[in-house]
């Protein structure tokens, strides 16, 4: 304990003297001593969701005076029931890094100069006006994140889409959740999981698809292990491309070659049909069969366009399509033995077993991300194992409000808080609630994230406001996009809490309030909205992202749309936003209730949360008299898709002979701008490394700790090798955690994306290695 | 940087005197008992040298009857 | 006053080791009545289970050398998960079996020349979820965060009366794990470890305010 080690030792010294006195002089009393209860007696505990991942653990923040001093898991929060991970237990320390950005800075020549925040806001407003008048409304943009609070994202969308009239609103969740969204939309016509975390206590089989939950969603992973420990009939299967802590804890670890999960999923369906494990009653009543375009490309070129063309097919046609994926054929593609495929199929197919599939970035950061989401839904639909306790295809999220802010508020170029910009009814609704002319809202989407940064590079976009995210670490093919941001006559505003490689390219830096220094809401993976109060004051001139946007909006003349006072704005924004989701399919809880509870799930109907959607037993939005109702689709039927296996955009060849896979570690969250400033976490994981298979390392002649240069067609990084460390990739693959700004692995990765979701694939590109 | 704690007992009738003496000394903090003639003394000195001098001074204190150490810590 | 003895009594160690070996079966937890959650009353059941399966020698041993100083030095604030102060394999996977082989029941480790502290929550299998080793002392950036004083000792209301429990019980419901035996911290080790019903005398301090009548 850094604080007062000395004070503490003195207190311990006094304690032991008093204890001694107590045993020598019975009845002795030290009244003065008891009065100083010590700060520990005076902590007050305030609820909040954890700042980090999409699990959405409830934490209790211990406050003493005006500082956050301790953390407990919130025992009242059903997500984590009092347990946190090592990041959550130390989350309060992220507020107090010495180099917090406390004042606004403006670029003057080569230097960033501190200015009063009002001056910086003036400059931003005038720059927006100037840019629009010179190069048009679609040359200004805002790029936020799944760490935006719901009000942050809401005002950003209202200002840019409603008032300025540009659809240049994107968020980094495009890089992490877009394929999950398009997966849901294409299979069910409505976004977000049907199940909830309670599935973990009901399921007998868990299959984690390319998902190292032990490190990325540790609290849920523990919940799964606890469930396995309590009951004798639980099996955990890890289906992945490298061996991780999750593989170690699982009952069985199955490795497949990158991108071939598509073939494995299809082969599982082939087996389910061949063995007649199909739940015909469910399939006949609740599903239809479809196919889309194939050979759909990879989006590596500028202005790439793709539109799928869904076609109805019959079950027989679907069955015919699956003939390319017999277990034996799939084995040749994927490297997974036909026996293991049959084993997986038997688990999914066994009518006595409840099966939950978990996935996150492995399936989403995938050039066929939408497809693989579809294919896993296929398995659950064919067997009818969906929307019931324990039967759950469950798409996890990586950020605390990827669901709450980006997916529900719709801070993506084509989205509105309700629906999409292309739909006139949806535009009308937005125009009415936002109190703007209908003509303001442009019916054409503009740029998705990768294309937005390309537009910045090309000069189609001149102004970009970046909030709560660090794209100068996270954009794939980073060199291009950093050079683009640095070009003359590009104006970059960055709102953040610490200096990062992104603030390095900024023309204006705004000091942001962080987490519980502001009031707000997050929305986690299981449709749970979580409110937090302003619990401690932020340092210096820090301001919430919401309020920064409101200040700029008012300077641009939109007082009417942003009329709220500083003591009420979050409540007012929430109640306005809630109007978009009124109705049984997506009703949100009222503000007063959110304030009270440790998260409330939507649809929140007649005072009740909905835990399993599309199941009439639990979901009031289902048609009366139905058992299941997939009401996202007009006919109430979910879609089973014929989607083939297609390879990655770039696969290893003679010259670049290794796969490069990237990801996270338990200690650090995303780019580490917060977690690296937390002493325990940094000390446990001070720098990034490259995992190499032991045999490859032997061929290369490197041992752990020696330097290896990782070279792709786009860039190179030199870093220390790790052999048989935290994770072990198979032969021919290397893995690099991306948290460390000293080793920008995204200078090496490729900006190929799923043509449907536009989400880049950070897990697969070709590199070669050199011993340094 | 030694930190020590003691139970200090005053000579008969000099509890108040002892408290005054000890609280006047540098590096010393006291917690007097409120129902018995016992004082908890915590000393916090910057180095060994100062610690030695302080201990010598304490020994010579006329209001002090006895001093028994209950805790000792020396960092670095 | 706390007694500290530096000598280790060999026979106690051996006896203790043997007892540990014979204690391989997992205690059967009593099934709560229908509708009653198994963890009611702050998981009070854990105390009885631990009491039942811990041999007397392991509860009354006092040979360990852990102190509150080192205890708090390993925590960021009172109640935070401690870091792992000893070496772990670089691939540290938090292998439950390995962690628990020492930290479930404690005992003497010759290599570290120390008694292993006993975890109060062995049912959580994912050790590395909260406990991480230290790979470097250097910081990425200084941090201005400060914590609070840990709870003070010596808080008996009457001389010799049982002190209240000054910390939250969450994840630390099992008193016997931390407050008895040679692995326990000297200052908070009880010398009446052979009595198992801890909360008969020690009650949590929930508030610091005094009773006031409402009307």
Coordinates of N, CA, C and O in Angstrom, one line a residue, chain A residues 548-700:
Chain A
X548 N -19.0 17.8 -23.3 CA -18.2 18.5 -24.4 C -19.0 18.6 -25.7 O -19.0 19.7 -26.3
X549 N -19.8 17.6 -26.0 CA -20.5 17.7 -27.3 C -21.7 18.7 -27.1 O -21.9 19.5 -28.1
X550 N -22.3 18.7 -26.0 CA -23.4 19.7 -25.7 C -22.8 21.1 -25.9 O -23.4 22.0 -26.5
X551 N -21.6 21.4 -25.3 CA -21.0 22.7 -25.4 C -20.7 23.1 -26.8 O -21.0 24.2 -27.2
X552 N -20.2 22.2 -27.6 CA -19.9 22.5 -29.0 C -21.3 22.7 -29.8 O -21.4 23.6 -30.6
X553 N -22.2 21.8 -29.5 CA -23.5 21.9 -30.2 C -24.1 23.3 -30.0 O -24.7 24.0 -30.9
X554 N -24.1 23.8 -28.7 CA -24.6 25.1 -28.4 C -23.9 26.2 -29.1 O -24.4 27.2 -29.6
X555 N -22.5 26.0 -29.2 CA -21.7 27.0 -30.0 C -22.1 27.0 -31.4 O -21.9 28.0 -32.2
X556 N -22.6 25.9 -31.9 CA -23.0 25.8 -33.3 C -24.5 26.3 -33.5 O -25.0 26.2 -34.6
X557 N -25.1 26.7 -32.5 CA -26.5 27.2 -32.6 C -27.6 26.2 -32.3 O -28.7 26.5 -32.7
X558 N -27.3 25.1 -31.7 CA -28.3 24.1 -31.5 C -28.8 24.1 -30.0 O -29.0 23.0 -29.5
X559 N -28.9 25.3 -29.4 CA -29.4 25.3 -28.0 C -30.7 24.6 -27.9 O -31.0 23.9 -26.9
X560 N -31.6 24.7 -28.9 CA -32.9 24.1 -28.8 C -32.9 22.6 -28.6 O -33.6 22.0 -27.8
X561 N -31.9 22.0 -29.3 CA -31.8 20.5 -29.2 C -31.0 20.1 -28.0 O -31.1 18.9 -27.6
X562 N -30.3 21.0 -27.4 CA -29.4 20.6 -26.3 C -29.7 21.6 -25.1 O -28.8 22.3 -24.7
X563 N -30.9 21.6 -24.6 CA -31.3 22.6 -23.6 C -31.0 22.3 -22.1 O -31.2 23.2 -21.3
X564 N -30.4 21.2 -21.8 CA -30.4 20.7 -20.4 C -29.4 21.4 -19.6 O -28.3 21.8 -20.0
X565 N -29.7 21.4 -18.3 CA -28.7 22.0 -17.3 C -27.8 20.9 -16.8 O -28.1 19.7 -17.0
X566 N -26.7 21.3 -16.2 CA -25.6 20.4 -15.9 C -26.0 19.4 -14.8 O -25.4 18.3 -14.6
X567 N -27.0 19.8 -14.0 CA -27.4 18.9 -12.9 C -28.5 17.9 -13.3 O -28.9 17.1 -12.5
X568 N -29.0 17.9 -14.5 CA -30.1 17.1 -14.9 C -29.9 16.4 -16.2 O -30.7 15.6 -16.6
X569 N -28.8 16.7 -16.9 CA -28.7 16.4 -18.3 C -28.8 14.9 -18.6 O -29.4 14.4 -19.5
X570 N -28.2 14.1 -17.7 CA -28.2 12.6 -17.9 C -29.6 12.1 -17.8 O -30.1 11.3 -18.7
X571 N -30.3 12.5 -16.8 CA -31.7 12.0 -16.7 C -32.6 12.4 -17.9 O -33.3 11.6 -18.5
X572 N -32.4 13.7 -18.3 CA -33.2 14.2 -19.4 C -32.9 13.5 -20.7 O -33.8 13.1 -21.5
X573 N -31.6 13.3 -20.9 CA -31.2 12.5 -22.1 C -31.7 11.1 -22.1 O -32.2 10.6 -23.1
X574 N -31.6 10.5 -21.0 CA -32.1 9.1 -20.9 C -33.6 9.0 -21.2 O -34.0 8.2 -22.0
X575 N -34.4 9.9 -20.6 CA -35.8 9.9 -20.9 C -36.2 10.2 -22.3 O -37.1 9.6 -22.9
X576 N -35.4 11.1 -22.9 CA -35.6 11.3 -24.4 C -35.2 10.1 -25.2 O -36.0 9.7 -26.1
X577 N -34.1 9.6 -24.9 CA -33.6 8.4 -25.7 C -34.5 7.2 -25.6 O -34.8 6.5 -26.5
X578 N -35.1 7.0 -24.4 CA -36.0 5.9 -24.1 C -37.2 5.9 -25.0 O -37.7 4.8 -25.3
X579 N -37.6 7.0 -25.5 CA -38.8 7.1 -26.4 C -38.5 6.3 -27.6 O -39.5 5.7 -28.2
X580 N -37.3 6.2 -28.1 CA -37.0 5.5 -29.3 C -37.3 4.0 -29.2 O -37.5 3.3 -30.2
X581 N -37.2 3.5 -28.0 CA -37.3 2.1 -27.8 C -38.6 1.6 -27.1 O -38.7 0.5 -26.7
X582 N -39.5 2.6 -27.0 CA -40.8 2.2 -26.4 C -41.4 1.0 -27.1 O -41.3 0.9 -28.3
X583 N -42.1 0.2 -26.4 CA -42.7 -1.0 -27.0 C -42.1 -2.3 -26.4 O -41.0 -2.2 -25.9
X584 N -42.8 -3.4 -26.5 CA -42.4 -4.6 -25.8 C -41.1 -5.2 -26.4 O -40.5 -6.1 -25.7
X585 N -40.6 -4.9 -27.6 CA -39.4 -5.5 -28.1 C -38.2 -4.9 -27.5 O -37.1 -5.5 -27.6
X586 N -38.2 -3.7 -27.0 CA -37.0 -3.1 -26.6 C -37.2 -2.0 -25.5 O -36.4 -1.2 -25.3
X587 N -38.3 -2.1 -24.8 CA -38.5 -1.1 -23.8 C -37.4 -1.0 -22.8 O -36.9 -2.1 -22.3
X588 N -37.0 0.2 -22.4 CA -35.9 0.4 -21.4 C -36.4 0.8 -20.1 O -37.5 1.5 -20.0
X589 N -35.7 0.5 -19.0 CA -36.2 0.8 -17.7 C -36.1 2.3 -17.5 O -35.3 3.0 -18.0
X590 N -37.0 2.9 -16.6 CA -37.0 4.3 -16.4 C -35.8 4.7 -15.5 O -35.2 3.8 -14.8
X591 N -35.4 5.9 -15.6 CA -34.2 6.5 -14.9 C -34.2 6.1 -13.4 O -33.2 5.7 -12.9
X592 N -35.3 6.4 -12.8 CA -35.3 6.2 -11.3 C -35.0 4.7 -10.9 O -34.2 4.5 -10.0
X593 N -35.4 3.8 -11.7 CA -35.1 2.4 -11.4 C -33.7 2.0 -11.7 O -33.0 1.3 -10.9
X594 N -33.2 2.6 -12.8 CA -31.7 2.4 -13.1 C -30.8 2.8 -12.0 O -29.8 2.3 -11.7
X595 N -31.2 4.0 -11.5 CA -30.4 4.6 -10.4 C -30.4 3.6 -9.2 O -29.4 3.6 -8.5
X596 N -31.4 2.9 -9.0 CA -31.6 2.1 -7.8 C -30.9 0.8 -7.9 O -30.2 0.3 -7.0
X597 N -31.1 0.1 -9.1 CA -30.6 -1.3 -9.2 C -29.3 -1.4 -9.8 O -28.8 -0.5 -10.6
X598 N -28.7 -2.5 -9.6 CA -27.4 -2.8 -10.2 C -27.6 -3.4 -11.6 O -27.2 -4.5 -11.9
X599 N -28.2 -2.6 -12.5 CA -28.4 -3.0 -13.8 C -29.8 -3.6 -14.0 O -30.3 -4.3 -13.2
X600 N -30.5 -3.2 -15.2 CA -31.8 -3.7 -15.5 C -31.8 -4.2 -16.9 O -31.3 -3.5 -17.8
X601 N -32.3 -5.4 -17.2 CA -32.3 -5.9 -18.6 C -33.5 -5.4 -19.4 O -34.6 -5.3 -18.8
X602 N -33.3 -5.1 -20.6 CA -34.3 -4.9 -21.5 C -34.6 -6.1 -22.4 O -33.7 -6.9 -22.5
X603 N -35.7 -6.3 -23.0 CA -37.0 -5.5 -22.9 C -37.5 -5.5 -21.4 O -37.6 -6.6 -20.8
X604 N -37.7 -4.3 -20.9 CA -38.3 -4.1 -19.6 C -39.7 -3.8 -19.8 O -40.1 -2.6 -20.1
X605 N -40.6 -4.8 -19.6 CA -42.0 -4.6 -19.9 C -42.9 -4.9 -18.7 O -42.7 -5.9 -18.0
X606 N -43.8 -4.0 -18.4 CA -44.7 -4.1 -17.2 C -43.9 -4.3 -15.9 O -44.3 -5.2 -15.1
X607 N -42.8 -3.6 -15.8 CA -42.1 -3.7 -14.6 C -41.2 -5.0 -14.5 O -40.7 -5.3 -13.4
X608 N -41.1 -5.8 -15.6 CA -40.3 -7.0 -15.5 C -39.2 -7.1 -16.6 O -39.4 -6.7 -17.7
X609 N -38.1 -7.6 -16.2 CA -37.0 -7.8 -17.2 C -37.3 -9.1 -18.0 O -37.9 -10.0 -17.5
X610 N -36.8 -9.1 -19.2 CA -36.9 -10.2 -20.1 C -35.6 -11.0 -20.1 O -34.6 -10.5 -20.7
X611 N -35.6 -12.2 -19.6 CA -34.3 -12.9 -19.6 C -34.1 -13.7 -20.9 O -33.0 -13.8 -21.4
X612 N -35.1 -14.4 -21.4 CA -35.0 -15.1 -22.7 C -35.9 -14.5 -23.7 O -37.1 -14.6 -23.6
X613 N -35.3 -13.9 -24.8 CA -36.2 -13.4 -25.8 C -36.6 -14.4 -26.8 O -36.0 -15.5 -26.9
X614 N -37.7 -14.1 -27.5 CA -38.3 -15.0 -28.6 C -38.9 -16.2 -28.0 O -39.4 -17.1 -28.7
X615 N -39.0 -16.4 -26.7 CA -39.6 -17.5 -26.1 C -40.8 -17.0 -25.3 O -40.7 -16.2 -24.4
X616 N -42.0 -17.4 -25.7 CA -43.2 -16.8 -25.2 C -43.4 -16.9 -23.7 O -44.1 -16.1 -23.1
X617 N -42.7 -17.9 -23.1 CA -42.8 -18.1 -21.7 C -42.2 -16.9 -21.0 O -42.5 -16.6 -19.8
X618 N -41.2 -16.3 -21.6 CA -40.4 -15.2 -20.9 C -40.6 -13.9 -21.6 O -40.4 -12.9 -20.9
X619 N -40.9 -13.9 -22.9 CA -40.9 -12.6 -23.6 C -42.3 -12.1 -24.0 O -42.9 -12.8 -24.9
X620 N -42.7 -11.0 -23.4 CA -44.1 -10.6 -23.7 C -44.2 -10.0 -25.1 O -45.3 -9.8 -25.6
X621 N -43.1 -9.9 -25.9 CA -43.3 -9.4 -27.2 C -43.7 -10.5 -28.2 O -44.0 -10.2 -29.4
X622 N -43.6 -11.8 -27.8 CA -44.0 -12.9 -28.6 C -45.5 -12.8 -28.9 O -46.3 -12.4 -28.0
X623 N -45.9 -13.3 -30.1 CA -47.3 -13.4 -30.4 C -48.0 -14.2 -29.4 O -47.6 -15.3 -29.1
X624 N -49.2 -13.8 -29.0 CA -50.0 -14.6 -28.1 C -50.3 -16.0 -28.7 O -50.6 -16.1 -29.9
X625 N -50.1 -17.0 -27.9 CA -50.4 -18.4 -28.4 C -49.2 -19.1 -29.0 O -49.3 -20.2 -29.3
X626 N -48.1 -18.3 -29.2 CA -47.0 -19.0 -29.9 C -46.1 -19.6 -28.8 O -46.3 -19.3 -27.6
X627 N -45.2 -20.5 -29.2 CA -44.2 -21.0 -28.2 C -42.9 -20.2 -28.4 O -42.4 -19.6 -27.5
X628 N -42.4 -20.1 -29.7 CA -41.3 -19.2 -30.0 C -41.8 -18.3 -31.1 O -42.6 -18.6 -31.9
X629 N -41.2 -17.1 -31.1 CA -41.6 -16.1 -32.1 C -40.4 -15.2 -32.4 O -40.0 -14.4 -31.5
X630 N -39.7 -15.5 -33.5 CA -38.6 -14.7 -33.9 C -39.1 -13.4 -34.6 O -39.0 -13.3 -35.8
X631 N -39.6 -12.5 -33.8 CA -40.3 -11.4 -34.3 C -39.5 -10.3 -35.0 O -40.0 -9.3 -35.5
X632 N -38.2 -10.5 -35.0 CA -37.3 -9.6 -35.8 C -37.6 -9.7 -37.3 O -37.4 -8.8 -38.0
X633 N -38.0 -11.0 -37.7 CA -38.3 -11.2 -39.1 C -39.8 -11.1 -39.2 O -40.6 -11.5 -38.3
X634 N -40.2 -10.6 -40.4 CA -41.7 -10.3 -40.6 C -42.6 -11.5 -40.3 O -43.6 -11.4 -39.7
X635 N -42.1 -12.7 -40.8 CA -42.9 -13.9 -40.6 C -42.7 -14.6 -39.3 O -43.1 -15.8 -39.1
X636 N -41.9 -14.0 -38.5 CA -41.6 -14.6 -37.1 C -40.7 -15.8 -37.2 O -40.6 -16.6 -36.3
X637 N -40.0 -16.0 -38.3 CA -39.1 -17.2 -38.5 C -37.6 -16.8 -38.6 O -37.3 -15.9 -39.3
X638 N -36.8 -17.6 -37.9 CA -35.4 -17.3 -38.0 C -34.8 -17.9 -39.3 O -35.4 -18.9 -39.8
X639 N -33.7 -17.3 -39.7 CA -33.1 -17.8 -41.0 C -31.9 -18.7 -40.8 O -31.0 -18.4 -40.1
X640 N -32.0 -19.9 -41.5 CA -30.8 -20.7 -41.5 C -30.1 -20.5 -42.8 O -30.8 -20.5 -43.9
X641 N -28.8 -20.2 -42.8 CA -28.1 -19.7 -43.9 C -27.1 -20.8 -44.5 O -26.4 -21.4 -43.7
X642 N -27.1 -21.0 -45.8 CA -26.1 -21.7 -46.4 C -24.9 -20.8 -46.7 O -25.0 -19.9 -47.6
X643 N -23.9 -20.9 -45.9 CA -22.7 -20.0 -46.1 C -21.5 -20.9 -46.2 O -21.2 -21.8 -45.3
X644 N -20.7 -20.8 -47.3 CA -19.6 -21.8 -47.5 C -18.3 -21.4 -46.7 O -18.3 -20.3 -46.1
X645 N -17.4 -22.3 -46.7 CA -16.0 -21.9 -46.2 C -15.3 -21.1 -47.3 O -15.3 -21.4 -48.5
X646 N -14.8 -19.9 -46.9 CA -13.9 -19.2 -47.8 C -12.6 -18.9 -47.0 O -12.7 -18.6 -45.8
X647 N -11.5 -18.8 -47.7 CA -10.2 -18.6 -46.9 C -10.1 -17.1 -46.5 O -10.8 -16.3 -46.9
X648 N -9.0 -16.9 -45.7 CA -8.7 -15.5 -45.2 C -8.3 -14.7 -46.4 O -7.9 -15.2 -47.4
X649 N -8.2 -13.4 -46.1 CA -7.8 -12.4 -47.2 C -6.4 -12.7 -47.5 O -6.0 -12.6 -48.7
X650 N -5.6 -13.0 -46.6 CA -4.1 -13.2 -46.8 C -3.7 -14.4 -46.0 O -3.9 -14.5 -44.8
X651 N -3.2 -15.4 -46.7 CA -2.8 -16.7 -46.0 C -1.3 -16.8 -46.2 O -0.7 -16.2 -47.1
X652 N -0.6 -17.5 -45.3 CA 0.8 -17.7 -45.4 C 1.2 -18.3 -46.8 O 0.5 -19.1 -47.3
X653 N 2.3 -17.8 -47.3 CA 2.8 -18.4 -48.6 C 4.3 -18.6 -48.4 O 4.8 -18.6 -47.3
X654 N 5.0 -18.8 -49.5 CA 6.5 -19.1 -49.4 C 7.2 -18.0 -48.7 O 8.2 -18.2 -48.0
X655 N 6.8 -16.8 -49.1 CA 7.6 -15.6 -48.6 C 7.2 -15.2 -47.2 O 8.1 -15.1 -46.3
X656 N 5.9 -15.1 -47.0 CA 5.4 -14.7 -45.7 C 4.7 -16.0 -45.1 O 3.6 -16.3 -45.4
X657 N 5.5 -16.8 -44.3 CA 5.1 -18.1 -44.1 C 4.4 -18.4 -42.7 O 4.2 -19.5 -42.4
X658 N 4.1 -17.4 -42.0 CA 3.4 -17.5 -40.7 C 2.1 -16.8 -40.7 O 1.9 -15.7 -41.3
X659 N 1.1 -17.4 -39.9 CA -0.1 -16.6 -39.6 C 0.3 -15.6 -38.5 O 1.0 -16.0 -37.5
X660 N -0.3 -14.4 -38.5 CA -0.2 -13.5 -37.3 C -1.6 -13.4 -36.7 O -2.5 -13.1 -37.4
X661 N -1.6 -13.7 -35.4 CA -2.9 -13.6 -34.7 C -2.7 -12.5 -33.6 O -1.6 -12.5 -33.0
X662 N -3.6 -11.7 -33.3 CA -3.4 -10.7 -32.3 C -4.6 -10.8 -31.3 O -5.6 -11.3 -31.6
X663 N -4.4 -10.2 -30.1 CA -5.4 -10.2 -29.1 C -5.0 -9.6 -27.8 O -4.2 -8.7 -27.8
X664 N -5.7 -10.1 -26.7 CA -5.5 -9.4 -25.4 C -4.9 -10.4 -24.4 O -4.7 -11.6 -24.7
X665 N -4.5 -9.9 -23.2 CA -4.1 -10.7 -22.0 C -5.0 -10.3 -20.9 O -5.6 -9.2 -20.9
X666 N -5.1 -11.1 -19.8 CA -6.0 -10.8 -18.7 C -5.6 -9.5 -18.0 O -6.5 -8.7 -17.6
X667 N -4.3 -9.2 -17.9 CA -4.0 -8.0 -17.1 C -4.3 -6.7 -17.8 O -4.6 -5.7 -17.1
X668 N -4.3 -6.7 -19.1 CA -4.5 -5.4 -19.8 C -5.8 -5.4 -20.6 O -6.2 -6.4 -21.1
X669 N -6.3 -4.2 -20.6 CA -7.6 -4.0 -21.3 C -7.3 -3.1 -22.6 O -6.8 -2.0 -22.4
X670 N -7.6 -3.7 -23.7 CA -7.4 -2.9 -25.0 C -6.0 -2.4 -25.1 O -5.1 -3.1 -24.9
X671 N -5.9 -1.1 -25.4 CA -4.5 -0.6 -25.6 C -3.8 -0.2 -24.4 O -2.7 0.4 -24.4
X672 N -4.3 -0.6 -23.2 CA -3.5 -0.5 -22.0 C -3.4 1.0 -21.5 O -2.7 1.2 -20.5
X673 N -4.1 1.9 -22.1 CA -3.9 3.3 -21.7 C -4.4 3.5 -20.2 O -3.9 4.3 -19.5
X674 N -5.3 2.7 -19.8 CA -5.7 2.7 -18.4 C -5.0 1.7 -17.5 O -4.4 2.0 -16.5
X675 N -5.0 0.4 -18.0 CA -4.5 -0.7 -17.2 C -3.0 -0.6 -17.0 O -2.5 -1.0 -15.9
X676 N -2.2 0.0 -17.9 CA -0.8 0.1 -17.7 C -0.4 1.1 -16.7 O 0.7 1.1 -16.1
X677 N -1.4 2.0 -16.3 CA -1.1 2.9 -15.3 C -1.6 2.4 -13.9 O -1.5 3.1 -12.9
X678 N -2.0 1.2 -13.9 CA -2.4 0.5 -12.6 C -1.2 -0.3 -12.2 O -0.8 -1.3 -12.9
X679 N -0.5 0.0 -11.1 CA 0.7 -0.6 -10.7 C 0.7 -2.2 -10.8 O 1.6 -2.8 -11.4
X680 N -0.3 -2.8 -10.1 CA -0.3 -4.3 -10.1 C -0.3 -4.9 -11.5 O 0.4 -5.9 -11.7
X681 N -1.1 -4.3 -12.3 CA -1.3 -4.8 -13.7 C 0.0 -4.7 -14.5 O 0.4 -5.6 -15.2
X682 N 0.6 -3.5 -14.4 CA 1.8 -3.3 -15.2 C 2.9 -4.2 -14.7 O 3.7 -4.8 -15.5
X683 N 3.0 -4.3 -13.4 CA 4.1 -5.1 -12.8 C 3.9 -6.6 -13.2 O 4.9 -7.3 -13.3
X684 N 2.7 -7.0 -13.4 CA 2.5 -8.4 -13.7 C 2.7 -8.6 -15.2 O 3.1 -9.7 -15.7
X685 N 2.5 -7.6 -16.0 CA 2.6 -7.8 -17.5 C 3.1 -6.5 -18.1 O 2.4 -5.6 -18.6
X686 N 4.5 -6.3 -17.9 CA 5.1 -5.0 -18.3 C 5.2 -4.8 -19.8 O 5.2 -3.6 -20.2
X687 N 5.3 -5.8 -20.6 CA 5.4 -5.5 -22.0 C 4.9 -6.7 -22.9 O 4.7 -7.8 -22.4
X688 N 4.6 -6.3 -24.1 CA 4.1 -7.3 -25.0 C 5.2 -8.3 -25.5 O 6.4 -8.1 -25.2
X689 N 4.8 -9.3 -26.2 CA 5.8 -10.3 -26.7 C 5.1 -11.0 -27.8 O 4.0 -10.8 -28.2
X690 N 5.9 -11.9 -28.5 CA 5.4 -12.7 -29.6 C 5.4 -14.2 -29.2 O 6.5 -14.7 -28.9
X691 N 4.3 -14.8 -29.1 CA 4.2 -16.2 -28.8 C 4.6 -17.0 -30.1 O 4.0 -16.8 -31.2
X692 N 5.5 -18.0 -29.9 CA 5.9 -18.8 -31.1 C 5.8 -20.2 -30.6 O 6.1 -20.6 -29.5
X693 N 5.4 -21.1 -31.6 CA 5.4 -22.5 -31.3 C 6.8 -23.0 -31.0 O 7.8 -22.6 -31.7
X694 N 7.0 -23.9 -30.0 CA 8.3 -24.3 -29.6 C 9.2 -24.9 -30.8 O 10.4 -24.6 -30.9
X695 N 8.5 -25.6 -31.7 CA 9.3 -26.2 -32.8 C 9.7 -25.1 -33.8 O 10.8 -25.2 -34.3
X696 N 8.8 -24.2 -34.0 CA 9.2 -23.1 -34.9 C 10.3 -22.3 -34.3 O 11.2 -21.8 -35.0
X697 N 10.3 -22.1 -33.0 CA 11.3 -21.3 -32.3 C 12.6 -22.1 -32.4 O 13.7 -21.4 -32.7
X698 N 12.6 -23.4 -32.4 CA 13.8 -24.2 -32.5 C 14.4 -24.0 -33.9 O 15.5 -23.7 -34.1
X699 N 13.5 -24.1 -34.9 CA 13.9 -23.9 -36.3 C 14.6 -22.5 -36.5 O 15.5 -22.3 -37.2
X700 N 14.0 -21.5 -35.8 CA 14.4 -20.2 -36.0 C 15.6 -19.9 -35.1 O 16.4 -18.9 -35.3

